[in-house]
Short mmCIF file of C-alpha atoms in Angstrom, two decimals:
data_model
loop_
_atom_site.label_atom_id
_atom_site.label_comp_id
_atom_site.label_asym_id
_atom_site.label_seq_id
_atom_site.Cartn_x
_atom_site.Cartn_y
_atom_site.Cartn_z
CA UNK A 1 -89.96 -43.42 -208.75
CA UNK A 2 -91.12 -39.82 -209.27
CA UNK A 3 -88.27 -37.36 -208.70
CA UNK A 4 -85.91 -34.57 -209.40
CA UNK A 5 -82.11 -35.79 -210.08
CA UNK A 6 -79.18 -33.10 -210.07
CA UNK A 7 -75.88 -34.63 -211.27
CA UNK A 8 -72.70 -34.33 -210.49
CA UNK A 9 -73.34 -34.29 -206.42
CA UNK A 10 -69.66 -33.28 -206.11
CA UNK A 11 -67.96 -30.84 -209.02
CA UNK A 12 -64.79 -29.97 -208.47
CA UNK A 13 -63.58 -27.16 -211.12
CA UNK A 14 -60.40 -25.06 -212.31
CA UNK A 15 -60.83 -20.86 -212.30
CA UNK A 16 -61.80 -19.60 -215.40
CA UNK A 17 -63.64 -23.09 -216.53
CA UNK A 18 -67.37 -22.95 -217.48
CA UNK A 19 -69.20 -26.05 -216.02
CA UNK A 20 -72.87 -27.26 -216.57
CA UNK A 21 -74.45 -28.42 -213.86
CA UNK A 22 -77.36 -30.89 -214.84
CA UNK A 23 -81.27 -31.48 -212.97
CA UNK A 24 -84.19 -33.54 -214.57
CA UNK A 25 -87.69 -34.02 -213.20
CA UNK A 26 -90.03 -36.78 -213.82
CA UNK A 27 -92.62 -35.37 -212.23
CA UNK A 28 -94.62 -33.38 -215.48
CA UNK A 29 -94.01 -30.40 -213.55
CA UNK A 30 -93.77 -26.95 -215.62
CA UNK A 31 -92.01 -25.00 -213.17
CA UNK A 32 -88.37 -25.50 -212.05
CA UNK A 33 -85.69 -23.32 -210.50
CA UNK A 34 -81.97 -23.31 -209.16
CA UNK A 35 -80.95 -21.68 -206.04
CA UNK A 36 -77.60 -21.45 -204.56
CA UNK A 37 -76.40 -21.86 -200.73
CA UNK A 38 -73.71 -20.31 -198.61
CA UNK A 39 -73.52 -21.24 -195.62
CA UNK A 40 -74.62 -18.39 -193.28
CA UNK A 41 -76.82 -17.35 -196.31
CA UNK A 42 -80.72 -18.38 -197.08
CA UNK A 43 -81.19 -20.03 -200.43
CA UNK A 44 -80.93 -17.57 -203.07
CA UNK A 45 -82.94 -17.43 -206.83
CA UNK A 46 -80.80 -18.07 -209.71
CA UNK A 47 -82.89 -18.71 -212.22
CA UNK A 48 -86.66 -19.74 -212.96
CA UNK A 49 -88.39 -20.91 -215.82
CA UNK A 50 -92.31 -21.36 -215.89
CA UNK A 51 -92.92 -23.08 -218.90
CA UNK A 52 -90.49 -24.61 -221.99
CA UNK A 53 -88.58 -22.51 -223.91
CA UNK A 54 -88.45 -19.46 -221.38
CA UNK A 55 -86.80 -18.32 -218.55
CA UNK A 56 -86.48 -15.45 -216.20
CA UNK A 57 -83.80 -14.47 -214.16
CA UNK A 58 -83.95 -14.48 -210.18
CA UNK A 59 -82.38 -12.27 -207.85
CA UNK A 60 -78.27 -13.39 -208.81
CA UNK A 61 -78.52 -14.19 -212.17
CA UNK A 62 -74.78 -13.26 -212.96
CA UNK A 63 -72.41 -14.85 -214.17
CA UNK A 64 -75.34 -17.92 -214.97
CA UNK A 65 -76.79 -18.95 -217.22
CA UNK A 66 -79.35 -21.34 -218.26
CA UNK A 67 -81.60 -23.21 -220.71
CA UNK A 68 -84.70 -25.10 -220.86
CA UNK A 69 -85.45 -27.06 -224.15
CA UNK A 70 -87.21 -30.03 -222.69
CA UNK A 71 -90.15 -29.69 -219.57
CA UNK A 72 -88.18 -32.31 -217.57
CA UNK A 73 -84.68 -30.85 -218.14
CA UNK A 74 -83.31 -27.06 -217.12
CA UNK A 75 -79.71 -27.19 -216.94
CA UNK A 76 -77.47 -24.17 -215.41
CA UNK A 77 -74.18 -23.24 -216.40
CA UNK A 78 -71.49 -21.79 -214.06
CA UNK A 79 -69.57 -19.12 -216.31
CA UNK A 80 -66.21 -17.90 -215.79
CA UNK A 81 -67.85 -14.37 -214.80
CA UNK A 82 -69.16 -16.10 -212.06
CA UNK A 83 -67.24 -14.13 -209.19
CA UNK A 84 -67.73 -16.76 -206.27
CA UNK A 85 -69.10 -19.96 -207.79
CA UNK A 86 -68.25 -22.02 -204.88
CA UNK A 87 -71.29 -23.40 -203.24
CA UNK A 88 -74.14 -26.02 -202.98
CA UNK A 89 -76.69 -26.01 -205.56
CA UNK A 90 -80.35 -26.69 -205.61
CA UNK A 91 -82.95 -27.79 -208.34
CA UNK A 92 -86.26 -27.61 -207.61
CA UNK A 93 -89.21 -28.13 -209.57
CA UNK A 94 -93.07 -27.43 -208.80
CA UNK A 95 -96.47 -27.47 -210.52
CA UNK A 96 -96.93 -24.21 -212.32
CA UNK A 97 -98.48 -21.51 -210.45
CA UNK A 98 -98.13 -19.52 -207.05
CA UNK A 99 -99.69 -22.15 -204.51
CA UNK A 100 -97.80 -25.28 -204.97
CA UNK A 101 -95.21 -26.89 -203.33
CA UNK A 102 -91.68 -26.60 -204.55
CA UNK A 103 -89.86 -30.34 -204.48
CA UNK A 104 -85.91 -30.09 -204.43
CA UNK A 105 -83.33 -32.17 -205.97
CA UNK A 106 -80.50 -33.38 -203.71
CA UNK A 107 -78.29 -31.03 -204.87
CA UNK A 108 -74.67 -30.06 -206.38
CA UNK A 109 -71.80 -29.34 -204.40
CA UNK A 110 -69.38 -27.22 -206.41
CA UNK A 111 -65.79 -26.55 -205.35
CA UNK A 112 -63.52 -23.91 -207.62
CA UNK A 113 -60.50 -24.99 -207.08
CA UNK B 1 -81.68 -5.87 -193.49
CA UNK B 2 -82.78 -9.29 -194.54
CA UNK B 3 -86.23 -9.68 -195.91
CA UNK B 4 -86.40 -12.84 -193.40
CA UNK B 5 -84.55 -13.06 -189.99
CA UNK B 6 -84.41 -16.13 -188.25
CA UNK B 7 -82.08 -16.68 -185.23
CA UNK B 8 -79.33 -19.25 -186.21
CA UNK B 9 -78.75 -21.33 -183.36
CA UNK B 10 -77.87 -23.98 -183.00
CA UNK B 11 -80.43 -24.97 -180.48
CA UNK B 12 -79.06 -27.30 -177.84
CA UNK B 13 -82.10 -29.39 -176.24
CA UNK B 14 -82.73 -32.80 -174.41
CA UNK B 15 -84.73 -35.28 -175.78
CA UNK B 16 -88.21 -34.95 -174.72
CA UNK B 17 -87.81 -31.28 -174.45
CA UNK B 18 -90.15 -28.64 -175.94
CA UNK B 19 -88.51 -25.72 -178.15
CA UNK B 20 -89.55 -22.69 -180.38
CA UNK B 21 -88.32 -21.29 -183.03
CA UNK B 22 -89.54 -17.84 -184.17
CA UNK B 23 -89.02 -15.84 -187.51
CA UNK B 24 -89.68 -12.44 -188.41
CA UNK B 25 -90.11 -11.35 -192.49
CA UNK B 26 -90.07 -7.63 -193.68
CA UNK B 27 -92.21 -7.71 -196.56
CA UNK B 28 -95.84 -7.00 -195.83
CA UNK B 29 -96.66 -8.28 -199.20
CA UNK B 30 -95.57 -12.00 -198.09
CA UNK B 31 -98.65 -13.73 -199.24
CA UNK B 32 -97.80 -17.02 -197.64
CA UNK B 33 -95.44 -18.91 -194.98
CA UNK B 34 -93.56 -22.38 -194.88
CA UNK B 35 -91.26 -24.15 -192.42
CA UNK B 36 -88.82 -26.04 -194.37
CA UNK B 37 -85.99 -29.02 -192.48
CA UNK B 38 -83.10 -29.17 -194.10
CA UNK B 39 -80.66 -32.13 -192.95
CA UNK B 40 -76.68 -32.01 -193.04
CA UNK B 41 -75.87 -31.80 -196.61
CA UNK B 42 -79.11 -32.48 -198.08
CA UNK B 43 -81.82 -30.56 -199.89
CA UNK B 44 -84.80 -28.85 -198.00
CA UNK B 45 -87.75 -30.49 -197.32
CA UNK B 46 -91.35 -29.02 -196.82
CA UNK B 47 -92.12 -29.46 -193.02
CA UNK B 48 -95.13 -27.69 -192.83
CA UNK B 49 -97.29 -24.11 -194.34
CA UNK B 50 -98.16 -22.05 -192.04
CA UNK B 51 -101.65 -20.61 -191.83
CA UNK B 52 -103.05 -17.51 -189.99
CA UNK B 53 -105.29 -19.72 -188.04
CA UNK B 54 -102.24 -21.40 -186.62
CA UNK B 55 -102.33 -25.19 -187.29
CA UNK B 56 -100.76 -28.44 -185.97
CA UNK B 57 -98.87 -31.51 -187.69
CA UNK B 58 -98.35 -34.24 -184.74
CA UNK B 59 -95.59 -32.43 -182.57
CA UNK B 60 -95.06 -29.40 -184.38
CA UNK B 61 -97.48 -26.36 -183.85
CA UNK B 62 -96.91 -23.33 -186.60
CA UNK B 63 -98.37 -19.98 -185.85
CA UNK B 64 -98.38 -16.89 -187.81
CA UNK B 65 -98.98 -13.15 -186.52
CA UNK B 66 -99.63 -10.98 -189.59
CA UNK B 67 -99.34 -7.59 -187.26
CA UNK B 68 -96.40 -8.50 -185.97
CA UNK B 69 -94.92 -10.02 -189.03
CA UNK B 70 -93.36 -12.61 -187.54
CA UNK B 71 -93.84 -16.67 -187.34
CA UNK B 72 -93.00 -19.32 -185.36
CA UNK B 73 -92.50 -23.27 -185.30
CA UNK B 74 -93.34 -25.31 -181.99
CA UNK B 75 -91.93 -28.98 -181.56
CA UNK B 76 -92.88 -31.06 -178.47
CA UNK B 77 -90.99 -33.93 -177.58
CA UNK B 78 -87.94 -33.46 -179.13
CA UNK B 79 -86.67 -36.70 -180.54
CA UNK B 80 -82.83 -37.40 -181.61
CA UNK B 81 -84.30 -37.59 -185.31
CA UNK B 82 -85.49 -33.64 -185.29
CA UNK B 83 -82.23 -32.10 -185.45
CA UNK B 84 -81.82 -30.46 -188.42
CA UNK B 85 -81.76 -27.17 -189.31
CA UNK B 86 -85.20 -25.43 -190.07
CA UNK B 87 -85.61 -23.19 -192.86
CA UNK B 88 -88.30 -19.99 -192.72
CA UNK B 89 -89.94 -19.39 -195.53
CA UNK B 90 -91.78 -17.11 -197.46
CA UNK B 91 -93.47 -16.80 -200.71
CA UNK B 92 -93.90 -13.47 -201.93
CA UNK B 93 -97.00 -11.74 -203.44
CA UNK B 94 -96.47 -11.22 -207.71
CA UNK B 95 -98.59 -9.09 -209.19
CA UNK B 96 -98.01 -9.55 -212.70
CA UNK B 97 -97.56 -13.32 -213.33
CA UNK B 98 -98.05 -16.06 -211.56
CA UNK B 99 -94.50 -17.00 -209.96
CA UNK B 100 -93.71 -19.04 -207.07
CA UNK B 101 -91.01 -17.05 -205.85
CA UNK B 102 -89.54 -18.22 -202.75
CA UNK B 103 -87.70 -16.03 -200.21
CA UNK B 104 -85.25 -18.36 -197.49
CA UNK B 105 -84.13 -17.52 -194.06
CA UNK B 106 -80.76 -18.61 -193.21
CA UNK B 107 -82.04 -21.34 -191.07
CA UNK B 108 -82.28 -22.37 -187.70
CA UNK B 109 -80.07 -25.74 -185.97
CA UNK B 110 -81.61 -28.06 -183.70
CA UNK B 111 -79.62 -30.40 -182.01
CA UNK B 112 -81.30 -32.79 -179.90
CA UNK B 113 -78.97 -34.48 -177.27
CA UNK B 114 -79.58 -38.07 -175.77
#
């Protein structure tokens, strides 16, 4: 089955611990992105990456960061500078270009304990 | 102020019943419009675009007013399996590249009651 997996779905973590939170696609898409939700909040834009090997930061890009070394692969890390890193978060992958159709992952809920 | 406004509910309705949702966006540059569900706990899905011709999918009736800024989401018959909350969304005009940058409203919950 074509798809976009996110693992862990629940991440429980210690202040001042990094954590990497993993999503792979199988669907040849170029595009991909991670969002975060708050509840009360709309999605917000991490980080995006168009195309292997680069990667452009979204509107709260701090305290992330990310990498993207494989086309069906784009991994984001939770760093300590991360002031509020609790929240549920959301890979999503589309075909490259304005017009299409972004297609989420299920998503990882992160606690900070 | 947000760059899209959407009024958060939650929505009470019987089943059967009709109900609107509406959505206003700031940005006169919004190139295009999307109603997203989102169930408890789970990712959003696409629901429907939105075109400035308004269009229909089954039940649910989008329209967009481009004046006004603002967009809204019709369903008809409610059924138990609607409620969810509904996600407004825009995709904003880029200039320079050719990004699919997403902008979310916080959403609205339905609850349809038996």
């Amino acid at each position: 089955d074509g798809g976009i997996t996110q693992s862990p779905k629940y991440l429980f973590r210690k202040e001042g611990q990094n954590v990497t939170l993993s999503c792979e696609q199988n669907l040849n898409h170029d595009a991909m992105y991670w969002y975060r939700q708050d509840p009360g909040q709309g999605l917000r834009l991490i980080y995006y990456s168009q195309i292997v090997n680069d990667f452009q930061k979204g509107d709260i890009a701090e305290g992330y960061s990310v990498s993207r070394e494989k086309k069906e692969s784009f991994p984001l890390t939770v760093t300590s500078a991360q002031k509020n890193p609790t929240a549920f978060y959301l890979c999503a992958s589309s075909i490259r270009g304005t017009y299409n159709e972004q297609f989420f992952g299920p998503g990882t809920r992160l606690t900070v304990l | 102020r947000k760059e899209v406004e959407q009024d958060p509910g939650p929505f009470n309705v019987p089943e059967g019943a009709t109900v609107a949702f509406n959505c206003t966006y700031s940005n006169s540059a919004s190139q295009s419009f999307f109603w997203y569900r989102q169930d408890c706990r789970k990712e959003p899905k696409l629901l429907m675009s939105v075109y400035s011709s308004g269009n229909e999918d089954g039940r649910f009736t989008a329209q967009l007013n481009r004046a006004s800024q603002y967009i809204s989401l019709l369903i008809r018959d409610s059924k138990l399996s609607d409620s969810a909350t509904y996600l407004c969304v825009v995709r904003k005009r880029d200039y320079g590249g050719a990004t699919n940058k997403l902008i979310f409203g916080t959403g609205t919950l339905l609850a349809v009651q038996p």
